[in-house]
GROMACS .gro file of N, CA, C and O in nm:
model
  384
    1UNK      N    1   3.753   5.076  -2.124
    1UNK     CA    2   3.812   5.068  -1.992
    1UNK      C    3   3.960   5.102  -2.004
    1UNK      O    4   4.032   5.067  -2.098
    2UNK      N    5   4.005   5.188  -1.877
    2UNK     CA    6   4.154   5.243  -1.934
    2UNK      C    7   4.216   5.090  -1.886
    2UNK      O    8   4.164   4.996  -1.826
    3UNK      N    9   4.367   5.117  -1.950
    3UNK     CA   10   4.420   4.987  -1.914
    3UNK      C   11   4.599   5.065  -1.885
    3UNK      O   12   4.612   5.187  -1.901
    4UNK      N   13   4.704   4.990  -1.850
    4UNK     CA   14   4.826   5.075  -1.848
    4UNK      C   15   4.885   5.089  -1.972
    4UNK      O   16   4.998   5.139  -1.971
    5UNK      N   17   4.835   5.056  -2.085
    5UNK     CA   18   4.939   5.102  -2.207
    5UNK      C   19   4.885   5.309  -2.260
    5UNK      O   20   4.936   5.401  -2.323
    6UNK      N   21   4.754   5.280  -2.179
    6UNK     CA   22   4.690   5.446  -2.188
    6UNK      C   23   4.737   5.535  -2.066
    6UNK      O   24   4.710   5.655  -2.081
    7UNK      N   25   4.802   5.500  -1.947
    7UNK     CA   26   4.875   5.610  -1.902
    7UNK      C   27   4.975   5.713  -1.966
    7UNK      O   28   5.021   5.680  -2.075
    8UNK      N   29   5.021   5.851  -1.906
    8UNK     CA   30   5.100   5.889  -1.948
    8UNK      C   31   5.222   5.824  -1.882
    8UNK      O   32   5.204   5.741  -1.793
    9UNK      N   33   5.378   5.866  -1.931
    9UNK     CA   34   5.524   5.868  -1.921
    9UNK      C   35   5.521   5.864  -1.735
    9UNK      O   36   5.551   5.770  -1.662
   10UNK      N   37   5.463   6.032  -1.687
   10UNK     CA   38   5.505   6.008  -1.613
   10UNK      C   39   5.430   6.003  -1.510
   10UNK      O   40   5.446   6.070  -1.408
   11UNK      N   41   5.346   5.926  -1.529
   11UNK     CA   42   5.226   5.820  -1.391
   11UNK      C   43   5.346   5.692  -1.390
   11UNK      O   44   5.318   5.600  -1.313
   12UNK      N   45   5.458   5.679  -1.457
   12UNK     CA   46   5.574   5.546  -1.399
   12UNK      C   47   5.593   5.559  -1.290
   12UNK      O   48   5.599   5.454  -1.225
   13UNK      N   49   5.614   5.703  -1.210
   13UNK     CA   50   5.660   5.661  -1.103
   13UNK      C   51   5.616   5.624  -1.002
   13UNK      O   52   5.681   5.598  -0.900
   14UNK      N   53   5.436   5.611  -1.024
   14UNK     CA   54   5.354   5.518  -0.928
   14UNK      C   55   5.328   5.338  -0.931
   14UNK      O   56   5.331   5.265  -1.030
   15UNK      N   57   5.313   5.316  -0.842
   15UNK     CA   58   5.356   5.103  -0.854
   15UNK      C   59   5.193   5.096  -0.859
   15UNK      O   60   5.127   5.003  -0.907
   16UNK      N   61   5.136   5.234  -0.791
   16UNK     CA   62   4.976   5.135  -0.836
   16UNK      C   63   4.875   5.267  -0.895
   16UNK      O   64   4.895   5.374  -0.837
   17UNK      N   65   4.784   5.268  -0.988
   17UNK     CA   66   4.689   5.327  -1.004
   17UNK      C   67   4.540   5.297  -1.036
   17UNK      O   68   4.486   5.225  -1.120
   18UNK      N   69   4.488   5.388  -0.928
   18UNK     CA   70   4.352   5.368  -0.905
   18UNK      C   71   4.216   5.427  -0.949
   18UNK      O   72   4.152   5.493  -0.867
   19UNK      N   73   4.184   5.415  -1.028
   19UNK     CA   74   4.027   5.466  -1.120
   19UNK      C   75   3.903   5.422  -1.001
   19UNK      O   76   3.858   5.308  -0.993
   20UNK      N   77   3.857   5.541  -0.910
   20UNK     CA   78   3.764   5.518  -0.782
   20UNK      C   79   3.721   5.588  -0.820
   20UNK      O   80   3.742   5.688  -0.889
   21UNK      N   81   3.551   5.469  -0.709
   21UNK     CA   82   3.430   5.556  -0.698
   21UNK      C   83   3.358   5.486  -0.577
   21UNK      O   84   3.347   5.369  -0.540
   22UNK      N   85   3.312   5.606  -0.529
   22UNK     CA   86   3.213   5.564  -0.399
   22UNK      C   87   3.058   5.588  -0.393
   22UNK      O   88   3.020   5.702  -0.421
   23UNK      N   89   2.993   5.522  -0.371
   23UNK     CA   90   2.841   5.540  -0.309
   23UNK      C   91   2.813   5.552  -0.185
   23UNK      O   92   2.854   5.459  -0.114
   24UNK      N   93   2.736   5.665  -0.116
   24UNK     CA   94   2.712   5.706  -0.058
   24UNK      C   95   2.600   5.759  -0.044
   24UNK      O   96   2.534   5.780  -0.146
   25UNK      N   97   2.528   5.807   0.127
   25UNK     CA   98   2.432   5.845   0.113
   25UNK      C   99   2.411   6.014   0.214
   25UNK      O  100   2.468   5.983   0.318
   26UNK      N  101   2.372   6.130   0.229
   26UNK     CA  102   2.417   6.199   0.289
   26UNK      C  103   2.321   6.157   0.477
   26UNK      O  104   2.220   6.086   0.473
   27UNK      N  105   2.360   6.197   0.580
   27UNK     CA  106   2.283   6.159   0.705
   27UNK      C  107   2.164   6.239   0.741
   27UNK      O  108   2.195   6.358   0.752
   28UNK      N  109   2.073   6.224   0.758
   28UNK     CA  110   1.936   6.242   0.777
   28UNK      C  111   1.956   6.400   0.813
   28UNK      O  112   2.031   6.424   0.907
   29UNK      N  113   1.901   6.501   0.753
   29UNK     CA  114   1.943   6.596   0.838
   29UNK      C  115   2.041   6.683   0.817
   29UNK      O  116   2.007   6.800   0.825
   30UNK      N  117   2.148   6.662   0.794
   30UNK     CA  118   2.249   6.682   0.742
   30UNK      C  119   2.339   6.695   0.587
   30UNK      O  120   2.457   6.682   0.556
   31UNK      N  121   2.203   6.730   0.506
   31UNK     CA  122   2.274   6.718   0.389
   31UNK      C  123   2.427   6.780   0.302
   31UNK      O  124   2.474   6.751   0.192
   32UNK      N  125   2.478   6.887   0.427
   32UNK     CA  126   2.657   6.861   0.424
   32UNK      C  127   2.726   6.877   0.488
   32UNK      O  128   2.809   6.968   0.501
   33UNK      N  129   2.691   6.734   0.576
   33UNK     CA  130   2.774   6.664   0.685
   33UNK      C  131   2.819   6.557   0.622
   33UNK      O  132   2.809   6.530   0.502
   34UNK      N  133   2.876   6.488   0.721
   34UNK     CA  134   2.930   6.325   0.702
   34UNK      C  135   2.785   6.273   0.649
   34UNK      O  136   2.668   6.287   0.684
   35UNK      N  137   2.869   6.191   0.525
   35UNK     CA  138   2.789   6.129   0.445
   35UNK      C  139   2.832   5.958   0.517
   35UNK      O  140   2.913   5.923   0.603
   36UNK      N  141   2.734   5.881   0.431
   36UNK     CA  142   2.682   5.737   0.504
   36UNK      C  143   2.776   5.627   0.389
   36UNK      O  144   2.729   5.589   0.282
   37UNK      N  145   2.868   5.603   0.421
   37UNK     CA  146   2.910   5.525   0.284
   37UNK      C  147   2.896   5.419   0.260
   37UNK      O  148   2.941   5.357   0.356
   38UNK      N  149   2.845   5.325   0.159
   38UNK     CA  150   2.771   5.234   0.099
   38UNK      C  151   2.901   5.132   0.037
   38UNK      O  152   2.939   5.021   0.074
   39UNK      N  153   2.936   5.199  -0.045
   39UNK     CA  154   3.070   5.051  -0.133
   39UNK      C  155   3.175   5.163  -0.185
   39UNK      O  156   3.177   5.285  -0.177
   40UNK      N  157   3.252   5.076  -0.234
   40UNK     CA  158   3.433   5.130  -0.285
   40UNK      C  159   3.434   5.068  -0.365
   40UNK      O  160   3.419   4.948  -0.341
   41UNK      N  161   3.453   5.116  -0.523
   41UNK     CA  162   3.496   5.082  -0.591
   41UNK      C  163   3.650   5.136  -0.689
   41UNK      O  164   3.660   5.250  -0.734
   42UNK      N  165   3.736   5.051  -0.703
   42UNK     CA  166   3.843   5.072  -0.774
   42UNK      C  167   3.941   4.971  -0.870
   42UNK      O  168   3.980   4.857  -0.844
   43UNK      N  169   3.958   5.023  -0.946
   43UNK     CA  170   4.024   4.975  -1.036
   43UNK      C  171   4.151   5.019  -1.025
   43UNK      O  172   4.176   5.139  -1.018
   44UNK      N  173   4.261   4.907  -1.021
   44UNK     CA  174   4.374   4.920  -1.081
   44UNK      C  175   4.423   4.900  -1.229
   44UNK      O  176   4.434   4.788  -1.277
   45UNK      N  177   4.448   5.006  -1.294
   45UNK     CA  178   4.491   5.048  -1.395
   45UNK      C  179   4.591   4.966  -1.442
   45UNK      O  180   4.573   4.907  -1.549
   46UNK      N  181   4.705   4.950  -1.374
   46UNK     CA  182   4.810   4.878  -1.421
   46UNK      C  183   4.816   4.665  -1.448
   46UNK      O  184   4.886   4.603  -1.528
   47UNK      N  185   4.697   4.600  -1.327
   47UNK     CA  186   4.669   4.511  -1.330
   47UNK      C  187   4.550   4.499  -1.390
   47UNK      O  188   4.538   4.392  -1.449
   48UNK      N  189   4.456   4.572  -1.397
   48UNK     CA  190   4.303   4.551  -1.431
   48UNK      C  191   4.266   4.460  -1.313
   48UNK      O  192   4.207   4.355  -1.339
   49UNK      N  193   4.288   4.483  -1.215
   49UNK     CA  194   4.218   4.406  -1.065
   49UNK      C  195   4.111   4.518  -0.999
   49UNK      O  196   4.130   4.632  -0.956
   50UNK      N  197   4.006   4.445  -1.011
   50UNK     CA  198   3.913   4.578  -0.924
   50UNK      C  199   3.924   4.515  -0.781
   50UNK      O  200   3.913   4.393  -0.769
   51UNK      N  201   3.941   4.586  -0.687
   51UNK     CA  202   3.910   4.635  -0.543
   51UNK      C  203   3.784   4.647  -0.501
   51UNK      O  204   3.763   4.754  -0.557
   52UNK      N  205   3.649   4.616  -0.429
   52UNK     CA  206   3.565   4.656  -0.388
   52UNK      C  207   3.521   4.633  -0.212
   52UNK      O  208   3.534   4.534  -0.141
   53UNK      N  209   3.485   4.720  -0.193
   53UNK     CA  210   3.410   4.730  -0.033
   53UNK      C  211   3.270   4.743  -0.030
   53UNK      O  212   3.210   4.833  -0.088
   54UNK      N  213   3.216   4.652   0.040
   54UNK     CA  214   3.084   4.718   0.146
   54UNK      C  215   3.088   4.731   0.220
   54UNK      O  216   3.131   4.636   0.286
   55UNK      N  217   3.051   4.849   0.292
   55UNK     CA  218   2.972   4.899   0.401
   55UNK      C  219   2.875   4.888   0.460
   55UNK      O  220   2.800   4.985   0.471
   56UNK      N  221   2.840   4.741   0.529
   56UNK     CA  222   2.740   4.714   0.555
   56UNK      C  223   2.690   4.748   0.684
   56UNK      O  224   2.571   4.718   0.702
   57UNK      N  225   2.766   4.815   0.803
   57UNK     CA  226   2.741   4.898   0.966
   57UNK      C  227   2.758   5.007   0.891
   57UNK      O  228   2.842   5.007   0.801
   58UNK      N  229   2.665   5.137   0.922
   58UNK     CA  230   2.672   5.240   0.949
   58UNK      C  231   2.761   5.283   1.039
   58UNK      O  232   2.729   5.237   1.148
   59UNK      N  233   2.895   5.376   1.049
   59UNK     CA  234   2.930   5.395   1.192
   59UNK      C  235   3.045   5.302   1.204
   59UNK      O  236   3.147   5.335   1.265
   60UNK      N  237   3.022   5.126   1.117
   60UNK     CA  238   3.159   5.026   1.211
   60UNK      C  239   3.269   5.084   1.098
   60UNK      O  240   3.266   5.169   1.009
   61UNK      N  241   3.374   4.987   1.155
   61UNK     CA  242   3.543   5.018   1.171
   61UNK      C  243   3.550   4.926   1.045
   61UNK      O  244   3.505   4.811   1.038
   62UNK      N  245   3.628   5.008   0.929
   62UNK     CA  246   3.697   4.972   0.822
   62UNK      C  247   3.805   4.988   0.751
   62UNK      O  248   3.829   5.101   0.708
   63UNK      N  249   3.877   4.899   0.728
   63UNK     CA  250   4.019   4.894   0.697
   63UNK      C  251   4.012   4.950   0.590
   63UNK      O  252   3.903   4.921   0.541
   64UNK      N  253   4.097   5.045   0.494
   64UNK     CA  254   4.111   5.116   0.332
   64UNK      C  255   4.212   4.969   0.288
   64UNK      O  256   4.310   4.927   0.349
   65UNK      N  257   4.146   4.913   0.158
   65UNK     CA  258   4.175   4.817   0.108
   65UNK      C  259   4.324   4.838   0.002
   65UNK      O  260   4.411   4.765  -0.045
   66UNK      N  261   4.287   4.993   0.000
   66UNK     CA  262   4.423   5.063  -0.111
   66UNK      C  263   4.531   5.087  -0.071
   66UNK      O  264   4.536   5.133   0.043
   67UNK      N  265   4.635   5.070  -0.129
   67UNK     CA  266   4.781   5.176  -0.109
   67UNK      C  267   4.757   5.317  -0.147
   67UNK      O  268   4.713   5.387  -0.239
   68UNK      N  269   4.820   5.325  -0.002
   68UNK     CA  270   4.807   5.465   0.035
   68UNK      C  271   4.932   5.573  -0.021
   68UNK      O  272   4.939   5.687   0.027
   69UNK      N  273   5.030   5.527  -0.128
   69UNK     CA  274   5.111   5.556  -0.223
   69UNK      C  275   5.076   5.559  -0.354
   69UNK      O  276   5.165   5.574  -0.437
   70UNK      N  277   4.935   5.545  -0.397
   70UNK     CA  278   4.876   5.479  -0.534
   70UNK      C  279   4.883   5.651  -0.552
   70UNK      O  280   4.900   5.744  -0.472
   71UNK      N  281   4.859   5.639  -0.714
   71UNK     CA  282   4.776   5.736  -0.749
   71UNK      C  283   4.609   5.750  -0.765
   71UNK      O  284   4.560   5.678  -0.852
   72UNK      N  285   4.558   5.799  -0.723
   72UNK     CA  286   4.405   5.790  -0.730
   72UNK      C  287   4.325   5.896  -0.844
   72UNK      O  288   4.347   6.017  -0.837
   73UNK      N  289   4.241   5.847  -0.938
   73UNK     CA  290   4.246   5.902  -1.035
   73UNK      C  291   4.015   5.909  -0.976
   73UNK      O  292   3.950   5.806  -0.960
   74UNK      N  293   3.982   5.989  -0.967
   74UNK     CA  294   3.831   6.009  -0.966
   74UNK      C  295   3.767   6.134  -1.047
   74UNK      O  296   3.813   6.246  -1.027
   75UNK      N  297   3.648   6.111  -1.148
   75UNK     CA  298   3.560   6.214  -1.115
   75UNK      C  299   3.543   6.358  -1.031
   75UNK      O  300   3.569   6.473  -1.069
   76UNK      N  301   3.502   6.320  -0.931
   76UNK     CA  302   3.457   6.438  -0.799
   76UNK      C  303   3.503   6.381  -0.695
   76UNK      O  304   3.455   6.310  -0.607
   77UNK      N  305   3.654   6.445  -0.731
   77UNK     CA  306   3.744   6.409  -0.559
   77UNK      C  307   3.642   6.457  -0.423
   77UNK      O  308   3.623   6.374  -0.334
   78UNK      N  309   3.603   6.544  -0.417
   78UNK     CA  310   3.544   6.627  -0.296
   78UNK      C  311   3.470   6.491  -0.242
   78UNK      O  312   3.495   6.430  -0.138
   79UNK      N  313   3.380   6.464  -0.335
   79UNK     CA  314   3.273   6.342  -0.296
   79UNK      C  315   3.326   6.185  -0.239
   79UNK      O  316   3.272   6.105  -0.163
   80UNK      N  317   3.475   6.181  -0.323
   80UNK     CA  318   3.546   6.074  -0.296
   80UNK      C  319   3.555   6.090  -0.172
   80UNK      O  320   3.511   6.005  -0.095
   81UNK      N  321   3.607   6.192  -0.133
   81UNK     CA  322   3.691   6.228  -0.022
   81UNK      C  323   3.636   6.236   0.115
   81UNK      O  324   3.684   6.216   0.226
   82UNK      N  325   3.506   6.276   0.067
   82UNK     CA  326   3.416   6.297   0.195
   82UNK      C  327   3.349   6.138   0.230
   82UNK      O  328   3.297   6.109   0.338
   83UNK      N  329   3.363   6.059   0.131
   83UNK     CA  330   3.330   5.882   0.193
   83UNK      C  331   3.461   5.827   0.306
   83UNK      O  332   3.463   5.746   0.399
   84UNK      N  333   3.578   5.931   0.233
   84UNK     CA  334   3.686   5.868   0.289
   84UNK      C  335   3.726   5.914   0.441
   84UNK      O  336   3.777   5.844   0.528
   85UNK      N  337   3.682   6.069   0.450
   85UNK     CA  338   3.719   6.097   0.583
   85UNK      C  339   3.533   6.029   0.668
   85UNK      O  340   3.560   6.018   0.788
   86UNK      N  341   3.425   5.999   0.655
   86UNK     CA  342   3.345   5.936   0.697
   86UNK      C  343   3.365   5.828   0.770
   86UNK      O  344   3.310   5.806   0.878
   87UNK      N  345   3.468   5.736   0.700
   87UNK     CA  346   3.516   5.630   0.747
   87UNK      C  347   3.653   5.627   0.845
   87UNK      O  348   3.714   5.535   0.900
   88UNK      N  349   3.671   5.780   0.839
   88UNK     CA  350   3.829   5.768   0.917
   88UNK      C  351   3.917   5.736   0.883
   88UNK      O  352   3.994   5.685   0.963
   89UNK      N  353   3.964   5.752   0.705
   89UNK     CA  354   4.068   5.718   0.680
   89UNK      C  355   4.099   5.815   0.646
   89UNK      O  356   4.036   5.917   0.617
   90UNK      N  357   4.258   5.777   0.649
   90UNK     CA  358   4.360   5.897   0.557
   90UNK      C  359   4.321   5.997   0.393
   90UNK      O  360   4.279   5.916   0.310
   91UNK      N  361   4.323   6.063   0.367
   91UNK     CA  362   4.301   6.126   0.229
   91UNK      C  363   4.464   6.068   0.177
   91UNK      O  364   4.573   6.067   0.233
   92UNK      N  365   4.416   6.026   0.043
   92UNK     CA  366   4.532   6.007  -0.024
   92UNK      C  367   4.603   6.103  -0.127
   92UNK      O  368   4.546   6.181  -0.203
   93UNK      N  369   4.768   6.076  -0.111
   93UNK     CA  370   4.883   6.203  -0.044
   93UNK      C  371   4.870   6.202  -0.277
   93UNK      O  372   4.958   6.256  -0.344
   94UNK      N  373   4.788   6.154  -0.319
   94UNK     CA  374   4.832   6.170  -0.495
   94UNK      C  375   4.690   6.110  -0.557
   94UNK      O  376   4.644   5.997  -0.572
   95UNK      N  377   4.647   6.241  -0.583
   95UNK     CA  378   4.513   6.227  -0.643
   95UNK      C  379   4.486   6.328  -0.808
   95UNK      O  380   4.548   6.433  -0.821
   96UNK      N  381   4.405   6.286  -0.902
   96UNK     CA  382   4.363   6.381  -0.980
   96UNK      C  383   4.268   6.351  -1.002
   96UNK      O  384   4.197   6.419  -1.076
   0.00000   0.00000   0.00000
């Protein structure tokens, strides 16, 4: 599990970093449309605090549990990304 003594130099100038992943499901029909999102998972790197969400309404209103200044570190941004605009949130402005 990464931890903050395995970042590089210059990930300092972020206060939080995030190791995410989402589950999801694609909508009936639609296999690339808005996908159905299921849970959030993330890790902060620098605390070792995981973050998690469910999605338990299809469709209801959910707050993004993250700073939206973090760095976000995923796999398959595209896939991240598409849970994230599903839900109506912002894409975050520092990702790799």
């Amino acid at each position: 599990m990464p931890n903050a003594a395995d970042l590089p130099e210059i990930l300092n100038g972020f206060g939080k970093v995030y190791v995410i992943d989402t589950e999801y499901y694609p909508q009936p029909g639609l296999p690339d449309g808005p996908v159905v999102p299921l849970a959030l998972q993330a890790l902060d790197v620098r605390t070792g605090t995981w973050v998690s969400a469910f999605f338990d309404e299809p469709g209801g209103s959910y707050m993004n549990p993250l700073d939206p200044d973090a760095l976000y570190i995923t796999f398959n941004a595209a896939a991240e990304w598409g849970a994230f605009i599903s839900l109506g949130w912002a894409l975050p402005r520092n990702s790799i």
